[in-house]
Tab-separated table of C-alpha atoms in Angstrom:
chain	number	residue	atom	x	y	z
A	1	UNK	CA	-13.092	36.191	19.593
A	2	UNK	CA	-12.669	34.646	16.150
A	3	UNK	CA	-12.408	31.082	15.779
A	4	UNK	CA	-9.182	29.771	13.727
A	5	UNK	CA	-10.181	27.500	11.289
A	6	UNK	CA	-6.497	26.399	10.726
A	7	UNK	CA	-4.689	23.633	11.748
A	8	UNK	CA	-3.456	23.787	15.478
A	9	UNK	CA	0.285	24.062	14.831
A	10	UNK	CA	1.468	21.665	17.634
A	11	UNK	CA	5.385	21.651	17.427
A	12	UNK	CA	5.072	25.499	17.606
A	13	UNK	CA	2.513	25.228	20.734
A	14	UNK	CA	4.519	22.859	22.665
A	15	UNK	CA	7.804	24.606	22.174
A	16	UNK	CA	6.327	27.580	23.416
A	17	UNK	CA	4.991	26.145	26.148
A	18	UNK	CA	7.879	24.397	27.661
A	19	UNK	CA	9.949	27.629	26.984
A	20	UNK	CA	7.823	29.615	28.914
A	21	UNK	CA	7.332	26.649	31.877
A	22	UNK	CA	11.945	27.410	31.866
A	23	UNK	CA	12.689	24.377	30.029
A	24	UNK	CA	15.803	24.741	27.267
A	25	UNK	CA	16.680	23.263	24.485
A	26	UNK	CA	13.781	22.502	22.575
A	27	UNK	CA	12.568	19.165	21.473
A	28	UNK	CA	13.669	17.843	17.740
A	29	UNK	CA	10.897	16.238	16.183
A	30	UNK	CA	11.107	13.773	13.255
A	31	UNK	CA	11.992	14.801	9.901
A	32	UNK	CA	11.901	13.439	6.342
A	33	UNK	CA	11.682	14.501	2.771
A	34	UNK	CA	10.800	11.025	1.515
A	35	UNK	CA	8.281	8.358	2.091
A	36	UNK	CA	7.816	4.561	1.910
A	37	UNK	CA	4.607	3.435	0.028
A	38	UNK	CA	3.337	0.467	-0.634
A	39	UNK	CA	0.249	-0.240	-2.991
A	40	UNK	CA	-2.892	-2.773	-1.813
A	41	UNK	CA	-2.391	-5.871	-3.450
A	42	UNK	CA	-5.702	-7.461	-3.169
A	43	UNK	CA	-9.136	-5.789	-2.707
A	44	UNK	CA	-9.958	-4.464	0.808
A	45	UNK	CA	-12.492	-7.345	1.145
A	46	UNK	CA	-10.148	-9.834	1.280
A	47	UNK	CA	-7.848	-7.354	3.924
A	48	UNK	CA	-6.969	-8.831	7.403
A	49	UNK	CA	-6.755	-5.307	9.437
A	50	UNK	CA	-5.603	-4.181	12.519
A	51	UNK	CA	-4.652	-1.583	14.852
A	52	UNK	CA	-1.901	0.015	16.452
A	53	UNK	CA	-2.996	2.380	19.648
A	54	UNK	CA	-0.839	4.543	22.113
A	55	UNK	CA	-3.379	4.218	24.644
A	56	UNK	CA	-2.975	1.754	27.790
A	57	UNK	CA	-4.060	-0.950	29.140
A	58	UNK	CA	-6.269	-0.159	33.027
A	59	UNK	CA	-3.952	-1.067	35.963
A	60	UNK	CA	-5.674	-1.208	39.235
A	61	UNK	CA	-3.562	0.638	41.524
A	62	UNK	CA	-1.542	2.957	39.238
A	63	UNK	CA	-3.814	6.303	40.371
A	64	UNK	CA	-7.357	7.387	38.182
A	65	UNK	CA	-6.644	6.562	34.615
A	66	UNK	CA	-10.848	6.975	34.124
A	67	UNK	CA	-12.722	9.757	32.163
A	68	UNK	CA	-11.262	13.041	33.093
A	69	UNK	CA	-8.363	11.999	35.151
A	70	UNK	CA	-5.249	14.249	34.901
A	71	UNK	CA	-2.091	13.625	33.608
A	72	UNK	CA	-1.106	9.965	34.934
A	73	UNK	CA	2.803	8.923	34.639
A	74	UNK	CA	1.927	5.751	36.823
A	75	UNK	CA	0.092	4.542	33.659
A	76	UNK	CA	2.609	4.774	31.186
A	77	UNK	CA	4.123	2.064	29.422
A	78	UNK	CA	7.273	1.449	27.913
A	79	UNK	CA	7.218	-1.797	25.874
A	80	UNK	CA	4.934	-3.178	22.774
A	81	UNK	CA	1.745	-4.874	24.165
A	82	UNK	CA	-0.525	-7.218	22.308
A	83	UNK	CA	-3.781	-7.708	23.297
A	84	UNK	CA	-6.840	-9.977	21.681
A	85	UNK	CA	-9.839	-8.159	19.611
A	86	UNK	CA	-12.363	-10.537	20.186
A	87	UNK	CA	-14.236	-7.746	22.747
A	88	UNK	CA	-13.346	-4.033	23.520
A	89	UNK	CA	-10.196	-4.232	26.006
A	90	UNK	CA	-9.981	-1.456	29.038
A	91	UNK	CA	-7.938	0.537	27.210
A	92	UNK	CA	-7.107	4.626	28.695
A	93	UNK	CA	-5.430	7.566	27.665
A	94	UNK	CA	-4.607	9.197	31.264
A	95	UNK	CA	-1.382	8.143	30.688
A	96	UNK	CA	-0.437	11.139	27.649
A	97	UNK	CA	-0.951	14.843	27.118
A	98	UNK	CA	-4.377	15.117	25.402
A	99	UNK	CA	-6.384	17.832	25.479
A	100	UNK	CA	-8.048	17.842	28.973
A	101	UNK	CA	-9.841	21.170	28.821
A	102	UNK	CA	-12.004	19.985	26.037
A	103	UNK	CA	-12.644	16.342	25.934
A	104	UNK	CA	-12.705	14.072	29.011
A	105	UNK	CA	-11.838	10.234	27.646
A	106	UNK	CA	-15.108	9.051	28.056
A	107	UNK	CA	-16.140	7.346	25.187
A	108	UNK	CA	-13.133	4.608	23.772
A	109	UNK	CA	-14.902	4.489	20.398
A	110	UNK	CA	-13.082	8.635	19.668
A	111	UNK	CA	-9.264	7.303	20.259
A	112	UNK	CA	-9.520	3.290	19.674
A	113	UNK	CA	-11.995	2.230	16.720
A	114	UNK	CA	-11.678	-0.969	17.307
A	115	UNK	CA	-16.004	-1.336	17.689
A	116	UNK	CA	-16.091	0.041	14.292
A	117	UNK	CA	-13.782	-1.925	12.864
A	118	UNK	CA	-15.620	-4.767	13.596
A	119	UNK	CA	-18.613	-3.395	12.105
A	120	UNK	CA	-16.665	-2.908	9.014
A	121	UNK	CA	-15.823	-6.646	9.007
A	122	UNK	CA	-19.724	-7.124	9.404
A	123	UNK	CA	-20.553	-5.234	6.704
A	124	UNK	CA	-17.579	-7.212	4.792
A	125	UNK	CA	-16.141	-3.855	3.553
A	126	UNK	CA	-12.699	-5.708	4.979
A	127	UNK	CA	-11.615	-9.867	4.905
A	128	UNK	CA	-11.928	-9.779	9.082
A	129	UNK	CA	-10.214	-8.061	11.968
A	130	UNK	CA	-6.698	-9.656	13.247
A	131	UNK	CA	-6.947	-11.067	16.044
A	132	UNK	CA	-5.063	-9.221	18.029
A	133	UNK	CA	-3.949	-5.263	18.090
A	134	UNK	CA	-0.592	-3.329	18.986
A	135	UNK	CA	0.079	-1.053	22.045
A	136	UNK	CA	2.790	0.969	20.409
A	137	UNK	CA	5.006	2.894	23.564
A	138	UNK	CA	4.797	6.804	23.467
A	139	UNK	CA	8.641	7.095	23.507
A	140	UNK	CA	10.186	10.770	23.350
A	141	UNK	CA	13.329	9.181	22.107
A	142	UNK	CA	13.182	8.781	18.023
A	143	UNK	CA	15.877	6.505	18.114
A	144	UNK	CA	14.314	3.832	20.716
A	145	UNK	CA	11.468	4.041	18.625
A	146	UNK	CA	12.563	2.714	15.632
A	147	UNK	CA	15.549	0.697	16.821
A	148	UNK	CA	13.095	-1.107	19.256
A	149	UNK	CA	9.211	-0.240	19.413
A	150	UNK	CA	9.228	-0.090	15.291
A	151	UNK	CA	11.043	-3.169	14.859
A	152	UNK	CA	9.046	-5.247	17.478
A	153	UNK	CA	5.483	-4.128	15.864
A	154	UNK	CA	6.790	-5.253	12.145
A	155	UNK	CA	7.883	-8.042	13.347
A	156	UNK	CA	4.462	-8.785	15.010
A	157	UNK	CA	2.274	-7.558	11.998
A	158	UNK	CA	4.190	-10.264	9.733
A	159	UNK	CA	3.782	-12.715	12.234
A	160	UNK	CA	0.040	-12.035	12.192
A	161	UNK	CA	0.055	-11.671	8.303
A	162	UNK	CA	-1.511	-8.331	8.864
A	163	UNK	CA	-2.712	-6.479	4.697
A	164	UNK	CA	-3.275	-3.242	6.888
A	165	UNK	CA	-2.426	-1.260	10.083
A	166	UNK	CA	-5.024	1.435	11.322
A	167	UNK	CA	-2.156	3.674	13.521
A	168	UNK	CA	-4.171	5.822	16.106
A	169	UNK	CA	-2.422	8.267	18.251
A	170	UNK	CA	-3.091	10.196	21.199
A	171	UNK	CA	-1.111	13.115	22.341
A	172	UNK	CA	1.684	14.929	19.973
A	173	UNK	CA	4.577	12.404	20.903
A	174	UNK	CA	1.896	9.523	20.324
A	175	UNK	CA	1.455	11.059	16.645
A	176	UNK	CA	5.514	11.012	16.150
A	177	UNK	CA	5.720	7.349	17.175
A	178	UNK	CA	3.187	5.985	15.250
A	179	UNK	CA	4.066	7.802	12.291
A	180	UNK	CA	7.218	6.586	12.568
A	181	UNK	CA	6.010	3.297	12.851
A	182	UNK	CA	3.853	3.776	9.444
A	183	UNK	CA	6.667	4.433	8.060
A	184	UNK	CA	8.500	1.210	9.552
A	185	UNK	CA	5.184	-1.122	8.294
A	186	UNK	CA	5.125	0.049	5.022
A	187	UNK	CA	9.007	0.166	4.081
A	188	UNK	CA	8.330	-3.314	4.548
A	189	UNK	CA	4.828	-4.291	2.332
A	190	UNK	CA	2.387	-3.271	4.892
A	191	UNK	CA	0.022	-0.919	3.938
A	192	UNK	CA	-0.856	1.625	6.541
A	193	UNK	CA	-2.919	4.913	7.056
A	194	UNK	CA	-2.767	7.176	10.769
A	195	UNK	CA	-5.638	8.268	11.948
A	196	UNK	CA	-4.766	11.421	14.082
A	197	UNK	CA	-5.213	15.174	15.192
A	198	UNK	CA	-1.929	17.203	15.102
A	199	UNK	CA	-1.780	17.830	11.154
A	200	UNK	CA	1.914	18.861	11.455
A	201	UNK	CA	3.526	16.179	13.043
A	202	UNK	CA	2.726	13.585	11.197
A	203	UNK	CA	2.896	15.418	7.709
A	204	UNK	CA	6.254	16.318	9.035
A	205	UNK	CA	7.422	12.870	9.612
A	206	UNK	CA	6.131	12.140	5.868
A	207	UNK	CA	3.165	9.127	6.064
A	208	UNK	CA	2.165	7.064	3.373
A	209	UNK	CA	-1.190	7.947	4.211
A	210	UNK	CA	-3.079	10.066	6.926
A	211	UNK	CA	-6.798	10.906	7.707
A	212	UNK	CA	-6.926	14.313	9.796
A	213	UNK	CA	-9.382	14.858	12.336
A	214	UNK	CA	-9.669	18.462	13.766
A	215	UNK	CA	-10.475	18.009	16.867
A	216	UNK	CA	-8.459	18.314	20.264
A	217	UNK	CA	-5.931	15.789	20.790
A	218	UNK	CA	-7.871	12.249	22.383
A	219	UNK	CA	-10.158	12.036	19.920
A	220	UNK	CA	-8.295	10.213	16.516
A	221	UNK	CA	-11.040	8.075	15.733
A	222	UNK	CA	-13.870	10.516	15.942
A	223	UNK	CA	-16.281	12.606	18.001
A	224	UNK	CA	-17.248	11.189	21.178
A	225	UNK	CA	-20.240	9.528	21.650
A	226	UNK	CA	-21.085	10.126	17.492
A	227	UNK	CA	-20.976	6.730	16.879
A	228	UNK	CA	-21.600	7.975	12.689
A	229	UNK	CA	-18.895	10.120	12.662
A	230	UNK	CA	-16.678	7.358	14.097
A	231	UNK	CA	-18.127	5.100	11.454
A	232	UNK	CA	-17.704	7.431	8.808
A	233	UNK	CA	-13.578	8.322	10.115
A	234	UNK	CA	-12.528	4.441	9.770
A	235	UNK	CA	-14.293	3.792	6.302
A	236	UNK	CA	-12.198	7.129	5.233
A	237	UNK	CA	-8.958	5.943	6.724
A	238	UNK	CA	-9.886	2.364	4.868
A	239	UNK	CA	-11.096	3.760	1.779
A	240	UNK	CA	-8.122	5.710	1.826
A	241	UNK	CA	-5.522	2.730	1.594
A	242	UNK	CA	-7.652	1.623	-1.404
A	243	UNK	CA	-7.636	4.483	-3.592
A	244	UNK	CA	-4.538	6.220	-2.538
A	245	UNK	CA	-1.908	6.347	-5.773
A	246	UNK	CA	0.947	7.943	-4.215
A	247	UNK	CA	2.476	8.831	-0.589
A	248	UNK	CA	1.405	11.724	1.414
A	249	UNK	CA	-1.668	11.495	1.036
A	250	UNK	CA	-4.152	13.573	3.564
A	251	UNK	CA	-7.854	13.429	3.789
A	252	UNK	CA	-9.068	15.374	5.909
A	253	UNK	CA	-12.493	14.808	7.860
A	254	UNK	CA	-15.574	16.991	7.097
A	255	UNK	CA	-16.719	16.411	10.626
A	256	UNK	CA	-16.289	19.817	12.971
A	257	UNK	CA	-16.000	19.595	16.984
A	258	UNK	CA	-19.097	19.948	18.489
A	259	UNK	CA	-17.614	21.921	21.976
A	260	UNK	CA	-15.919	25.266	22.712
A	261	UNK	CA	-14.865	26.515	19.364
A	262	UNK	CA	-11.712	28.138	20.780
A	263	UNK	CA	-9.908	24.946	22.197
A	264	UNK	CA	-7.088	25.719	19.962
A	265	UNK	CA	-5.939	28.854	21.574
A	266	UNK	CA	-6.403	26.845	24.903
A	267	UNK	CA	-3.907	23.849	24.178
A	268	UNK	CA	-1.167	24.203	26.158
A	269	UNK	CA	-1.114	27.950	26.210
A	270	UNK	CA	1.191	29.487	28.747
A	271	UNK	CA	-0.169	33.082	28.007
A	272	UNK	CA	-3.046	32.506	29.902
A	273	UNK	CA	-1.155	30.962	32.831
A	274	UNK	CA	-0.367	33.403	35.789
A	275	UNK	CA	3.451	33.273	37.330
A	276	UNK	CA	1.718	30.704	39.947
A	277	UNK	CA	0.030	28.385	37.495
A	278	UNK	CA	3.154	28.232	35.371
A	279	UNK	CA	5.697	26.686	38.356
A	280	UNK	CA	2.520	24.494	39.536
A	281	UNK	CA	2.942	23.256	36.004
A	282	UNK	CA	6.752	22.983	35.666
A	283	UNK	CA	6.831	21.009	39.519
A	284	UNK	CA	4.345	18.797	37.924
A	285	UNK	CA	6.067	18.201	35.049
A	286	UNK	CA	9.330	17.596	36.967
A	287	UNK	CA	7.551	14.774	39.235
A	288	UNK	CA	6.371	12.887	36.343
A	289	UNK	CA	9.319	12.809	34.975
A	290	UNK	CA	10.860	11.388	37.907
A	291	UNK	CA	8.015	8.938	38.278
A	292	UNK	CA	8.312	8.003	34.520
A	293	UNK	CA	12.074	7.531	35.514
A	294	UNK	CA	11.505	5.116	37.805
A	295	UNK	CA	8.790	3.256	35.760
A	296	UNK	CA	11.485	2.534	33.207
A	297	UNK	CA	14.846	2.023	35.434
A	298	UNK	CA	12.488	-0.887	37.454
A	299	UNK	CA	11.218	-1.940	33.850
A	300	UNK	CA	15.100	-2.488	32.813
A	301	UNK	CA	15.504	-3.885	35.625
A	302	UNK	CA	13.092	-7.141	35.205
A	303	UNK	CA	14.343	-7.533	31.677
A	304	UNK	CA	18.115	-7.868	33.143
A	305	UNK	CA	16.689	-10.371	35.178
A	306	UNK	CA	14.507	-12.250	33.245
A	307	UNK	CA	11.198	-11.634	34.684
């Protein structure tokens, strides 16, 4: 079989997929025809840099979130999170719909670069890493997005004086959010760049700046266990907030995946389901919804309260 060399088309895959799992209307992702941008105002030397991740923070008892756990709605989250930099938090992706036939989660340094960040400070190619980094919710809902999650992580970054936001998603929703979220930052001063896998999503949503990675969806920040190529991915996406001139700007990695050549006709493909396979997958999808449900009515719930 011949490999595609093109772009996984992801809105296309996923509306296929639910369509043919008997879901309806299909999802409306984000749109725009224009874009905020924002120009660096000092070198990236003197840049105080941080990140904004989808993935989430370990809880003990919430099911396996570890490398190769399925799909975990116990693990989600549904507010902004903060946590420090100082060392490499537990941070896992079980939570979101990465690519779980073709990468397994097991190194952190492929979908939070936080390690090579502070190398980068090391090397004093930036000022110094923030002190603290952004857990950004993966919210299907465009409009709590920006109303809430977008507003809350601006209002952080200016708090924390941040010159520039690395945005690393996970899953396709993940690359929606943060995109939006660029977009958020950088209406207001902030420079940003995303640092992601699904090529038409974000381009869709219209980023100031984005560094594509082909390579299944969990793996933003580079090739697992290729500590080079995850070097090499964050001095593009920094480089990149340097010499970009205009918005929309895409650079996209030289690095190739190193596995199965043919995980893009894999992701998510409901043609090589069997009538069985596809309602195991639509009962699945039904309980974590429900569970996800729940997560967020007893969430609602503490904030009424005060907790």
């Amino acid at each position: 079989m011949s490999v595609d060399n093109a772009p996984l088309e992801y809105i296309k895959r996923t509306q296929y997929y639910y369509q043919k799992l008997g879901f309806g209307t299909p999802y409306e992702w984000a749109y725009h025809k224009t874009t905020p941008f924002s120009q660096l105002q000092k070198p990236l030397s003197e840049c105080r840099v941080s990140i904004v991740t989808t993935a989430a923070p370990f809880q003990a008892g919430k099911g396996d979130q570890g490398p190769g756990a399925p799909y975990n709605a116990a693990a989600k989250f549904y507010a902004l999170y903060t946590e420090a930099t100082e060392k490499i938090p537990d941070l896992r992706i079980s939570h979101i719909a990465i690519d779980r036939d073709h990468t397994s989660a097991s190194d952190i340094g492929a979908y939070f670069p936080l390690a090579a960040l502070q190398k980068s400070a090391a090397e004093k190619v930036i000022g110094s890493v923030a002190k603290r980094f952004y857990g950004l919710p993966t919210n299907r809902s465009i409009r709590v997005t920006l109303k809430e999650d977008c507003k809350n992580l601006l209002t952080l970054c200016q708090q924390d004086e941040i010159d520039i936001a690395l945005l690393v998603p996970n899953c396709p929703v993940c690359h929606q959010s943060v995109s939006l979220a660029a977009r958020t930052l950088e209406s207001a001063g902030i420079c940003t760049v995303v640092m992601g896998c699904a090529k038409d999503i974000v381009e869709r949503v219209s980023v100031p700046r984005f560094v594509f990675s082909d390579f299944p969806l969990g793996n933003s920040a580079g090739i697992p266990h290729d500590k080079v190529c995850q070097y090499e991915t964050l001095l593009m996406a920094l480089k990149l907030v340097e010499s970009a001139s205009e918005p929309c700007t895409t650079v996209c990695s030289p690095y190739r995946w190193h596995g199965d050549p043919n995980w893009k006709e894999d992701y998510s493909n409901p043609d090589k389901l069997d009538d069985a396979q596809i309602a195991e997958r639509r009962n699945a999808f039904n309980e974590a919804k429900a569970t996800a449900k729940n997560i967020r009515d007893k969430a609602a719930q503490s904030s009424q309260r005060g907790e």
